[in-house]
Short mmCIF file of C-alpha atoms and ligand atoms in Angstrom, two decimals:
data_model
loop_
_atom_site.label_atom_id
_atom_site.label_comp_id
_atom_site.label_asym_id
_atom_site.label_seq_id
_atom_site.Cartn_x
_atom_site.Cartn_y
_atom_site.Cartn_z
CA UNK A 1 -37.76 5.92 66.55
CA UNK A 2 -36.20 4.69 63.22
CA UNK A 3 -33.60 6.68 62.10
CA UNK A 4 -32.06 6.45 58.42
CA UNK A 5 -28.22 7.58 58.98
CA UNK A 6 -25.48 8.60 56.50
CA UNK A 7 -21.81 9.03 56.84
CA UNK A 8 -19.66 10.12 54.01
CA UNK A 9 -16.61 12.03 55.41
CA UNK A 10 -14.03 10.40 54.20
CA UNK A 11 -13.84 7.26 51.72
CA UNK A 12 -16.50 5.30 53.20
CA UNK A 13 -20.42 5.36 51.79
CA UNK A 14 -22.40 4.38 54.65
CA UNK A 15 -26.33 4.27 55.05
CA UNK A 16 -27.81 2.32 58.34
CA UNK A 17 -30.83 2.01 59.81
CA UNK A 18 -30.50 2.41 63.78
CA UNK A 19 -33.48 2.14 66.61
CA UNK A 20 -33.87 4.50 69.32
CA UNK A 21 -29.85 5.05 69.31
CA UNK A 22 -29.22 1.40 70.38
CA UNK A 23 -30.74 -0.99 67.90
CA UNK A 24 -29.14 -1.63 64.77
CA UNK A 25 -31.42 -2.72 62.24
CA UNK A 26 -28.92 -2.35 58.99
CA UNK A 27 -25.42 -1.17 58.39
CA UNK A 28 -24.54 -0.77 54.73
CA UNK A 29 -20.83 0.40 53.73
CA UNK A 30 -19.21 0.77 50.28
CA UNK A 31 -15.86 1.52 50.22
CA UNK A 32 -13.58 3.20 47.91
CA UNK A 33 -10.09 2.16 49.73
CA UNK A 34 -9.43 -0.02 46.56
CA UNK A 35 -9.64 2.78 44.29
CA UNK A 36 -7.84 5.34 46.53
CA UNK A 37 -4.49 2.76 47.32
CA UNK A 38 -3.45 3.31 43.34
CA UNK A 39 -2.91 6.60 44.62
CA UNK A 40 -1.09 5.91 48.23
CA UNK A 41 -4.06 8.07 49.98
CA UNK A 42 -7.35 9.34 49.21
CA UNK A 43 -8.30 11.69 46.76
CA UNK A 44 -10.84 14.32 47.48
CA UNK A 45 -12.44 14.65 44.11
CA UNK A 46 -12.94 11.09 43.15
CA UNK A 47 -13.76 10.37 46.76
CA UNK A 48 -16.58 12.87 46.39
CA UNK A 49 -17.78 11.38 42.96
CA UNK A 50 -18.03 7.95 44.40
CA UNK A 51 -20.09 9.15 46.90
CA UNK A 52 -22.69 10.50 44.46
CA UNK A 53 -22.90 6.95 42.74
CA UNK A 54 -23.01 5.02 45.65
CA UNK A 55 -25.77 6.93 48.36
CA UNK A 56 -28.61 6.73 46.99
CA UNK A 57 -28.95 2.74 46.34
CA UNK A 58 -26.96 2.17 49.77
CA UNK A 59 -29.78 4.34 51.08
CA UNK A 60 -32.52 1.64 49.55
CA UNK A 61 -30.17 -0.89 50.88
CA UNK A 62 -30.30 0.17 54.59
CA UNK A 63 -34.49 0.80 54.20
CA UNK A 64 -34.21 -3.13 52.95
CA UNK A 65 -31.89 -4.98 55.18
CA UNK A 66 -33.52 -3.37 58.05
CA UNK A 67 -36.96 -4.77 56.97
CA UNK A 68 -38.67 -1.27 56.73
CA UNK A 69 -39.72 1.21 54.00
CA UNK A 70 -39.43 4.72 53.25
CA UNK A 71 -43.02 5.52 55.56
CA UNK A 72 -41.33 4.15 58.62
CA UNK A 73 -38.46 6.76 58.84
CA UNK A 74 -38.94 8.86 61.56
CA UNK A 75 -35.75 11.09 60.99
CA UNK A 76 -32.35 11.77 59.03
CA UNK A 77 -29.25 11.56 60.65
CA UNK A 78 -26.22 12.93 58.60
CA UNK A 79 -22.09 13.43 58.94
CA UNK A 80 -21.79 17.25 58.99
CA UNK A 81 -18.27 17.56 59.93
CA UNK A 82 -15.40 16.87 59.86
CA UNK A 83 -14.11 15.55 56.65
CA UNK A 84 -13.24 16.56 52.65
CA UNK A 85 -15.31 18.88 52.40
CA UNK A 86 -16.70 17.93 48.75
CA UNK A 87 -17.50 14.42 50.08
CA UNK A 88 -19.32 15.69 53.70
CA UNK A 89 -21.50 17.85 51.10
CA UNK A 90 -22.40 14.60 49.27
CA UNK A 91 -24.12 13.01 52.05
CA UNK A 92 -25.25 16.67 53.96
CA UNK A 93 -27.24 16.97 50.45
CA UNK A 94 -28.53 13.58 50.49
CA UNK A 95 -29.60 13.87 53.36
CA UNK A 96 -31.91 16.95 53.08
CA UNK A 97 -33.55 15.89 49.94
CA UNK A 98 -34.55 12.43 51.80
CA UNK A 99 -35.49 14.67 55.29
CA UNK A 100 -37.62 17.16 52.83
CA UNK A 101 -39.27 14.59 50.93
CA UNK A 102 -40.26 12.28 53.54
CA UNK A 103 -41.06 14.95 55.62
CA UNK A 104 -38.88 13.86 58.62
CA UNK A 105 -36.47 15.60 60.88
CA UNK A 106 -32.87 16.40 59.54
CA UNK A 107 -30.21 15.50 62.53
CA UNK A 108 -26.99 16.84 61.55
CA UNK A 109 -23.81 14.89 63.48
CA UNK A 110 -20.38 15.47 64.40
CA UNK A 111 -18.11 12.91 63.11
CA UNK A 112 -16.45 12.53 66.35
CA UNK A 113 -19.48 12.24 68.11
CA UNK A 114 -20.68 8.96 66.17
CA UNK A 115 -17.25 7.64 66.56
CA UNK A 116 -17.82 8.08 70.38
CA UNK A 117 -21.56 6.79 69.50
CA UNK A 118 -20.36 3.17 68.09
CA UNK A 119 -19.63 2.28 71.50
CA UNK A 120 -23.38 2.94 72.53
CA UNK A 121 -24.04 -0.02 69.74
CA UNK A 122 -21.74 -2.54 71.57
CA UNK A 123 -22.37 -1.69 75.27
CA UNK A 124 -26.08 -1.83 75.39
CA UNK A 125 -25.55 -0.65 78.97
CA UNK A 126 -23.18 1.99 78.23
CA UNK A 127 -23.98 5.39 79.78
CA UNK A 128 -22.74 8.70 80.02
CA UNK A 129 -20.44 10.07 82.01
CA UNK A 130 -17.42 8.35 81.23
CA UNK A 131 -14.18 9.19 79.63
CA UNK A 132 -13.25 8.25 76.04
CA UNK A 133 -10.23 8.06 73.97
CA UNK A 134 -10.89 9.20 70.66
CA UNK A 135 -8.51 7.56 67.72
CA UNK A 136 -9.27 8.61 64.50
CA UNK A 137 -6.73 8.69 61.38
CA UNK A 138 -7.52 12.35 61.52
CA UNK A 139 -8.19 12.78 65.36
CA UNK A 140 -5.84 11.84 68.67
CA UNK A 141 -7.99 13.09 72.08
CA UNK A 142 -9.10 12.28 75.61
CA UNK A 143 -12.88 13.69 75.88
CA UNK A 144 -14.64 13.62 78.86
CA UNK A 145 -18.09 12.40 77.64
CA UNK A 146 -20.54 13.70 80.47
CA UNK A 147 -23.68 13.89 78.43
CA UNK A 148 -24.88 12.06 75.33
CA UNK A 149 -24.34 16.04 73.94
CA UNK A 150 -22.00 17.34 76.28
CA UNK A 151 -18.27 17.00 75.87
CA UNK A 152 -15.03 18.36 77.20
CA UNK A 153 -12.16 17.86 75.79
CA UNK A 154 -9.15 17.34 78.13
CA UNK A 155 -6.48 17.05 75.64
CA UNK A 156 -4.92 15.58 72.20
CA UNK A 157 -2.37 15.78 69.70
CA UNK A 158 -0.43 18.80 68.87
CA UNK A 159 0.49 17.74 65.26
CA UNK A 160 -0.01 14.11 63.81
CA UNK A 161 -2.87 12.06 64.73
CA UNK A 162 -2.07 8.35 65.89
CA UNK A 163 -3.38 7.05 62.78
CA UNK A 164 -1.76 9.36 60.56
CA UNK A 165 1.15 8.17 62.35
CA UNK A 166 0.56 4.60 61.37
CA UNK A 167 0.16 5.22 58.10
CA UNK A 168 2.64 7.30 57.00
CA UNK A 169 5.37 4.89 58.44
CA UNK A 170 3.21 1.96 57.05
CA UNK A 171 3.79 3.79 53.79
CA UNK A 172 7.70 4.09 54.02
CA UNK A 173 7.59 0.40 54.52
CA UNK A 174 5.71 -0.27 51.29
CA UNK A 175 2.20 -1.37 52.71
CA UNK A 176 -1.06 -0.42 50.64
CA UNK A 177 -3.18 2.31 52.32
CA UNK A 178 -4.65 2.89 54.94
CA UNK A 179 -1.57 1.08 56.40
CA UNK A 180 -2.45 0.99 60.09
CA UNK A 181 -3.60 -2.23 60.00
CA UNK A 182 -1.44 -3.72 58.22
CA UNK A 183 1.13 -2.81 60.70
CA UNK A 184 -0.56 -3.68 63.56
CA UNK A 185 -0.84 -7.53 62.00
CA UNK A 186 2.69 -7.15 61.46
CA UNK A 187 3.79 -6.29 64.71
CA UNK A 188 2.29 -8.86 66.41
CA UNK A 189 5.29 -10.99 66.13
CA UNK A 190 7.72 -8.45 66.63
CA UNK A 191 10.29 -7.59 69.29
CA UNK A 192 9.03 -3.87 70.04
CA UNK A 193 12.36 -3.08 71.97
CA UNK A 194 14.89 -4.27 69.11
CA UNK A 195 14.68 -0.62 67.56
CA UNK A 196 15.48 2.62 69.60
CA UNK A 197 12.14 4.91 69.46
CA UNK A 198 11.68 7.91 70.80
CA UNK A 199 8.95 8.39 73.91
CA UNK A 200 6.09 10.81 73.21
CA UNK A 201 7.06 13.84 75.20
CA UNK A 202 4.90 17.24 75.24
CA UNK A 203 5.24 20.41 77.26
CA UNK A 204 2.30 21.93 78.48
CA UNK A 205 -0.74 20.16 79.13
CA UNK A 206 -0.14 16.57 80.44
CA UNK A 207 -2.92 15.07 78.84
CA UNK A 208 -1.52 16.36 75.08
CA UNK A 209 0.01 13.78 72.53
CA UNK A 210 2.50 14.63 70.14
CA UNK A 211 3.45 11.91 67.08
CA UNK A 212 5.07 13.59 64.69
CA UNK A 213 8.62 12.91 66.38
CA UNK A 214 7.95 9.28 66.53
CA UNK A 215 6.91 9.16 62.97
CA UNK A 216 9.90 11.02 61.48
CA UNK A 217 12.45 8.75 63.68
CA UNK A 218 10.46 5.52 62.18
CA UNK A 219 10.80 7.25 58.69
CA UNK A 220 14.46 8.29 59.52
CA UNK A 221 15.33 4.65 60.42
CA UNK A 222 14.10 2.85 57.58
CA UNK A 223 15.36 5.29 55.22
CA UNK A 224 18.88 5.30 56.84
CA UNK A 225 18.92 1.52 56.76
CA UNK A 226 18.52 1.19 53.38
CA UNK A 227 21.33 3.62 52.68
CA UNK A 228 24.10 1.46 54.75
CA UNK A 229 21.80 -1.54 52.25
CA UNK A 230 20.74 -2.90 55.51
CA UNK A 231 17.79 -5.04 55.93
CA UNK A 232 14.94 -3.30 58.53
CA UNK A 233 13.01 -6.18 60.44
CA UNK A 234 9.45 -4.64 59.54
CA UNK A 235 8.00 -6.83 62.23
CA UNK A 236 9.89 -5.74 64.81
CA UNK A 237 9.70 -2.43 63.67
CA UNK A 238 5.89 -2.20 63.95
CA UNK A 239 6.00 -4.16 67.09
CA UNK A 240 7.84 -1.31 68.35
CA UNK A 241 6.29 1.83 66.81
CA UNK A 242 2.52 0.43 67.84
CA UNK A 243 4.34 0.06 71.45
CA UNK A 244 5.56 3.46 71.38
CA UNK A 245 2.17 5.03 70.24
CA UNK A 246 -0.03 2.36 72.72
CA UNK A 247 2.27 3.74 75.55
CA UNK A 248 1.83 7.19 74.95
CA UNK A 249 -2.10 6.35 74.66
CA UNK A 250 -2.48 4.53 77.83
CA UNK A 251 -0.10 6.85 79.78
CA UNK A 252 -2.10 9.90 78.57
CA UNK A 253 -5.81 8.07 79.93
CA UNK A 254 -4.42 7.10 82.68
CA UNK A 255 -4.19 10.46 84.27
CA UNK A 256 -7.28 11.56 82.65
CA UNK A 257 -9.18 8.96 84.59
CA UNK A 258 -7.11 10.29 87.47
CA UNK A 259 -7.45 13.67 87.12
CA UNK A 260 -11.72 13.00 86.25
CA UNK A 261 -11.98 10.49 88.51
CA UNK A 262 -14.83 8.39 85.64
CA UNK A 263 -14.68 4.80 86.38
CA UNK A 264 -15.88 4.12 83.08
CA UNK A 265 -13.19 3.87 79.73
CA UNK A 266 -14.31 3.66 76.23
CA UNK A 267 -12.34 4.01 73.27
CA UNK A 268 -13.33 5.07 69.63
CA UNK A 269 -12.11 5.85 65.90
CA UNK A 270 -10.47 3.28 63.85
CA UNK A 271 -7.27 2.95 65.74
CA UNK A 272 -8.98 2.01 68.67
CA UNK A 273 -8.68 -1.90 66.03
CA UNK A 274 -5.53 -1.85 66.95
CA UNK A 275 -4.26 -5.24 68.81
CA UNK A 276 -1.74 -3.63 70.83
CA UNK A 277 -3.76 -0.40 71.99
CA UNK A 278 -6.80 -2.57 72.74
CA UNK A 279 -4.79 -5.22 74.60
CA UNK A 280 -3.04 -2.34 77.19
CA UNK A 281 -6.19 -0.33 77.48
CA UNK A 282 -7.55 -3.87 79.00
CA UNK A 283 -4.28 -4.03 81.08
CA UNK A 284 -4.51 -0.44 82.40
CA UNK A 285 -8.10 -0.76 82.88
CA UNK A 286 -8.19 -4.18 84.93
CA UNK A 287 -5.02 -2.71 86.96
CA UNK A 288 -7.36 0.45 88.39
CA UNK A 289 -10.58 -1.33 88.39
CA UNK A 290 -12.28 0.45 85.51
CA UNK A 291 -14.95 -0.64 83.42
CA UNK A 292 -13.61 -0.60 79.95
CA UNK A 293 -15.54 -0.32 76.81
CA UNK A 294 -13.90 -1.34 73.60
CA UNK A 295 -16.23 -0.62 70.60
CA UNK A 296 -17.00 -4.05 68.15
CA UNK A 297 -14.14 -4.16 65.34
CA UNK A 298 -16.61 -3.22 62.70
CA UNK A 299 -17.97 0.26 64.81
CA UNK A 300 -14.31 1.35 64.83
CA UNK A 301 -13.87 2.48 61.25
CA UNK A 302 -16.61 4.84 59.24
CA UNK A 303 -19.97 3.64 59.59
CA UNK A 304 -23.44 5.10 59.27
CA UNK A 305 -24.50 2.99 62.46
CA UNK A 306 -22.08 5.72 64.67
CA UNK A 307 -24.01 8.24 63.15
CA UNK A 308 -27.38 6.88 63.86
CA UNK A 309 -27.14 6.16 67.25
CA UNK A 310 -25.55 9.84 68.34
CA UNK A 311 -28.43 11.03 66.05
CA UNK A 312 -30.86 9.98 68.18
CA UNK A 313 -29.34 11.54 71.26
CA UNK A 314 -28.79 14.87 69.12
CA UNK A 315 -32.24 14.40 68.61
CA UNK A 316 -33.32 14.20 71.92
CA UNK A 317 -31.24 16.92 73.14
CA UNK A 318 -33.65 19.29 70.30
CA UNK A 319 -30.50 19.35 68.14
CA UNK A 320 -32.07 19.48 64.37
CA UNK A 321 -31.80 21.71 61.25
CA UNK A 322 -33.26 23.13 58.68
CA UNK A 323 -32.58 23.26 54.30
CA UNK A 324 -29.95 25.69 55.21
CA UNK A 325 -27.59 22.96 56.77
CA UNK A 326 -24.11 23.05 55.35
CA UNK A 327 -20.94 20.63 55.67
CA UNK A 328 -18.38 21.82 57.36
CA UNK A 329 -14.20 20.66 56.46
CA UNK A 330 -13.64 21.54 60.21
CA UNK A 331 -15.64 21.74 62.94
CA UNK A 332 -15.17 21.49 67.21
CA UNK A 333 -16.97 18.62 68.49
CA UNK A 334 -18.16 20.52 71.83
CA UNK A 335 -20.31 23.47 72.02
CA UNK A 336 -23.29 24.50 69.81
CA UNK A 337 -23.46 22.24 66.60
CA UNK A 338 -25.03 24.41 63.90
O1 LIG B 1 -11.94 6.44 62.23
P1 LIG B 1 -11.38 6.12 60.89
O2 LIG B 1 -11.99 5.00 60.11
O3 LIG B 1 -11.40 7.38 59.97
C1 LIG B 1 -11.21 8.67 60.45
O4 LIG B 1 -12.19 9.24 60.98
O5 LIG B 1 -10.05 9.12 60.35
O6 LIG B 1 -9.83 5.82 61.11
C2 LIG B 1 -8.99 5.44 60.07
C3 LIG B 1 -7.62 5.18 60.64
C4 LIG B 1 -6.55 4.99 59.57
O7 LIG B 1 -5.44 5.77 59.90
C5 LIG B 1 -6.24 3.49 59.68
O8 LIG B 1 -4.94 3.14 59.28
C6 LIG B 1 -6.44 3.28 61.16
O9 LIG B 1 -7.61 4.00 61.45
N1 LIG B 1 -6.55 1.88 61.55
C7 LIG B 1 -5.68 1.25 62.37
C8 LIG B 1 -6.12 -0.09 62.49
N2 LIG B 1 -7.25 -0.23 61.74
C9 LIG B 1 -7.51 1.00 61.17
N3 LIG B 1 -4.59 1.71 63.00
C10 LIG B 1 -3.90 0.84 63.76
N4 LIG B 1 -4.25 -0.44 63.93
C11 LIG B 1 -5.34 -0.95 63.32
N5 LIG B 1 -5.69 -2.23 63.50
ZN1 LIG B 2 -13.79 8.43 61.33
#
C-alpha cells in the first residue's frame, strides 16, 4: 500500500512516499528555518504562507522520486495535530483535495505519533510494545507504546519542553535558531561540571520532567556574567546544560522501563539528535540489557516519512476521515483521534 504523506506543523514542508509503513520510497523536505532565524523563532503567519507555496510541487516531488504516479496512491496520510494552527490547516487541506480527487483514503495523524513512527523506518524489526521517549521542541514524555495505535502516557514535562530548553539558552548565547544543535556541537568539548546547574527535581509523579528551572539558571548565569564583564565558556556551558537535561532524561526512562518492565527503548522527536542524550541512552540501555532503538538522524526532525509510516498503522487500525477533517493547535496523542 503506497501512501502519499504530508507534514506541515511547524516550519518544515514535507511530502514522502512510504510502503506498507516500512518502506520509504521518497522523503521530500523544504524548510523555512532560514527565513524564520531573521526573526529568532518562527512565525506563524509566514510559516503558514510558505507552506501554501511549497506543498503542492513537493507533493509532485515525492510521486517522482519514489518512481510512481498519481494512479498508484492508495491513500493520504496527513499531520492533524499538533502544531500552528494556520500551518497544520495548510497541509490538513492539501491533503483532502489530493484524497478527494484521487479518490483515496484520507489518514489523519498525530504529530507525536509519526515522531514515534520514524523509528519504525530505521528498525525494520521494530515492534510494538516497547517504551519510547518522546523529545520534541514542543513535547518532553515517556509513552508506553503497546500498540501501533495504542499509547499510554506515563509522564512528561510540567512546563518547558527539552528542546525549548535548548533553545532558549542557545538563544541567550547568541546562536541562530533552532539552537539545539548548535549547542549540542558545542558541548562536545566542554567540561559539563565547570558550571553549577541545578538537577531536574519534580514532586509528584516520578516519571515527570520539569526544565524551566534549568533554563532560567543557564539564562541567569550568562546574563550575570556579563554584568561582572566576565567571559562565559559557552562550551563548557553547553557541555553542562545538555548533561543536566540528558540526566534528567535517562533517570526519568530508567524507572519507566522499571516500573513497565518493556525490554525494548526507542527514542523520538528532534532532540532525540542530540550527541549527549543518544550517547547515555546507549549507556543506560547496554547497562540493563535493553534493546535500544535510536531513530536515523534525518527521522528525528519533521518529516513526512514519520507520518507515512504511522499512517499506515492508523490505517490498519480503521482510523480514516472524511471532508469534514479539521487541524487541530492541540490535541492528546492517546485515545480516539477524530
Ligand atoms: O521534533 P522537532 O523537529 O519539532 C517539533 O516537533 O518540535 O524538534 C525540534 C527541536 C528543536 O528544539 C531543536 O533545537 C531540537 O529539536 N534539536 C536538538 C538537536 N537537533 C534538533 N536539540 C538538541 N540537540 C540536537 N542535536
Ligand atoms: Zn516534531
Amino acid at each position: 500500500m503506497n501512501i502519499l504523506a504530508f507534514e506541515s506543523s511547524c516550519d518544515e514542508t514535507a511530502a514522502a512516499v512510504v510502503r506498507d509503513g516500512r518502506v520509504l520510497l521518497s522523503d521530500c523536505i523544504s524548510s523555512q528555518v532560514d527565513i524564520h532565524r531573521i526573526y529568532g523563532g518562527v512565525v506563524p503567519e509566514i510559516a503558514s504562507r510558505k507552506h501554501i507555496e511549497a506543498i503542492y510541487p513537493l507533493a509532485d516531488q515525492a510521486l517522482s522520486d519514489a518512481g510512481i504516479t498519481r494512479a498508484d496512491v492508495d491513500a493520504i496520510a496527513v499531520t492533524y495535530a499538533p502544531g500552528l494552527i494556520g500551518a497544520v490547516l495548510v497541509g490538513v487541506n492539501f491533503a483532502k483535495a489530493a484524497a478527494l480527487a484521487l479518490g483515496v483514503p484520507l489518514i489523519p495523524v498525530h504529530h507525536i505519533r509519526g515522531h514515534i513512527a520514524a523509528n519504525y523506518l530505521t528498525h525494520p524489526e521494530l515492534e510494538p510494545p516497547f517504551l519510547c521517549l518522546v523529545v520534541s521542541g514542543g513535547h518532553t514524555m515517556l509513552v508506553d507504546v503497546k500498540d501501533y495505535t495504542e499509547m499510554e502516557i506515563l509522564g512528561g514535562t510540567r512546563d518547558d519542553a527539552a528542546g525549548e530548553c535548548f533553545d532558549k539558552i542557545a538563544r541567550v548565547l547568541g546562536m541562530p535558531y533552532p539552537g539545539g544543535a548548535a549547542l549540542d556541537a558545542r558541548g562536545r568539548t566542554g567540561d559539563p561540571n565547570r558550571y553549577p546547574l541545578p538537577r531536574v527535581r519534580v514532586d509528584g509523579n516520578p516519571l515527570d520532567l520539569s526544565f524551566s528551572g534549568l533554563k532560567t539558571a543557564a539564562i541567569n548565569l550568562i546574563h550575570n556574567a556579563s554584568q561582572k564583564g566576565e567571559q562565559i565558556e559557552v562550551e563548557d556551558l553547553c557541555a553542562g546544560v545538555a548533561q543536566c537535561v540528558s540526566n534528567a532524561l535517562t533517570g526519568r526512562t530508567e524507572l519507566a522501563l522499571r516500573q513497565t518492565g518493556r525490554r525494548t527503548l526507542a527514542t523520538a522527536g528532534g532532540v532525540a539528535a542530540n550527541s549527549r542524550i543518544r550517547a547515555d541512552m546507549e549507556a543506560m540501555a547496554k547497562k540493563h540489557g535493553v534493546r535500544l532503538c535510536l531513530p536515523a538522524l534525518r527521522f528525528c526532525g519533521d518529516n513526512g516519512a514519520m507520518i507515512g509510516s504511522q499512517g499506515y498503522y492508523e490505517f490498519l487500525a480503521g482510523h480514516t476521515a472524511d471532508m469534514t477533517l479539521n487541524a487541530y493547535a492541540t490535541k492528546s496523542m492517546i485515545g480516539e483521534q477524530i
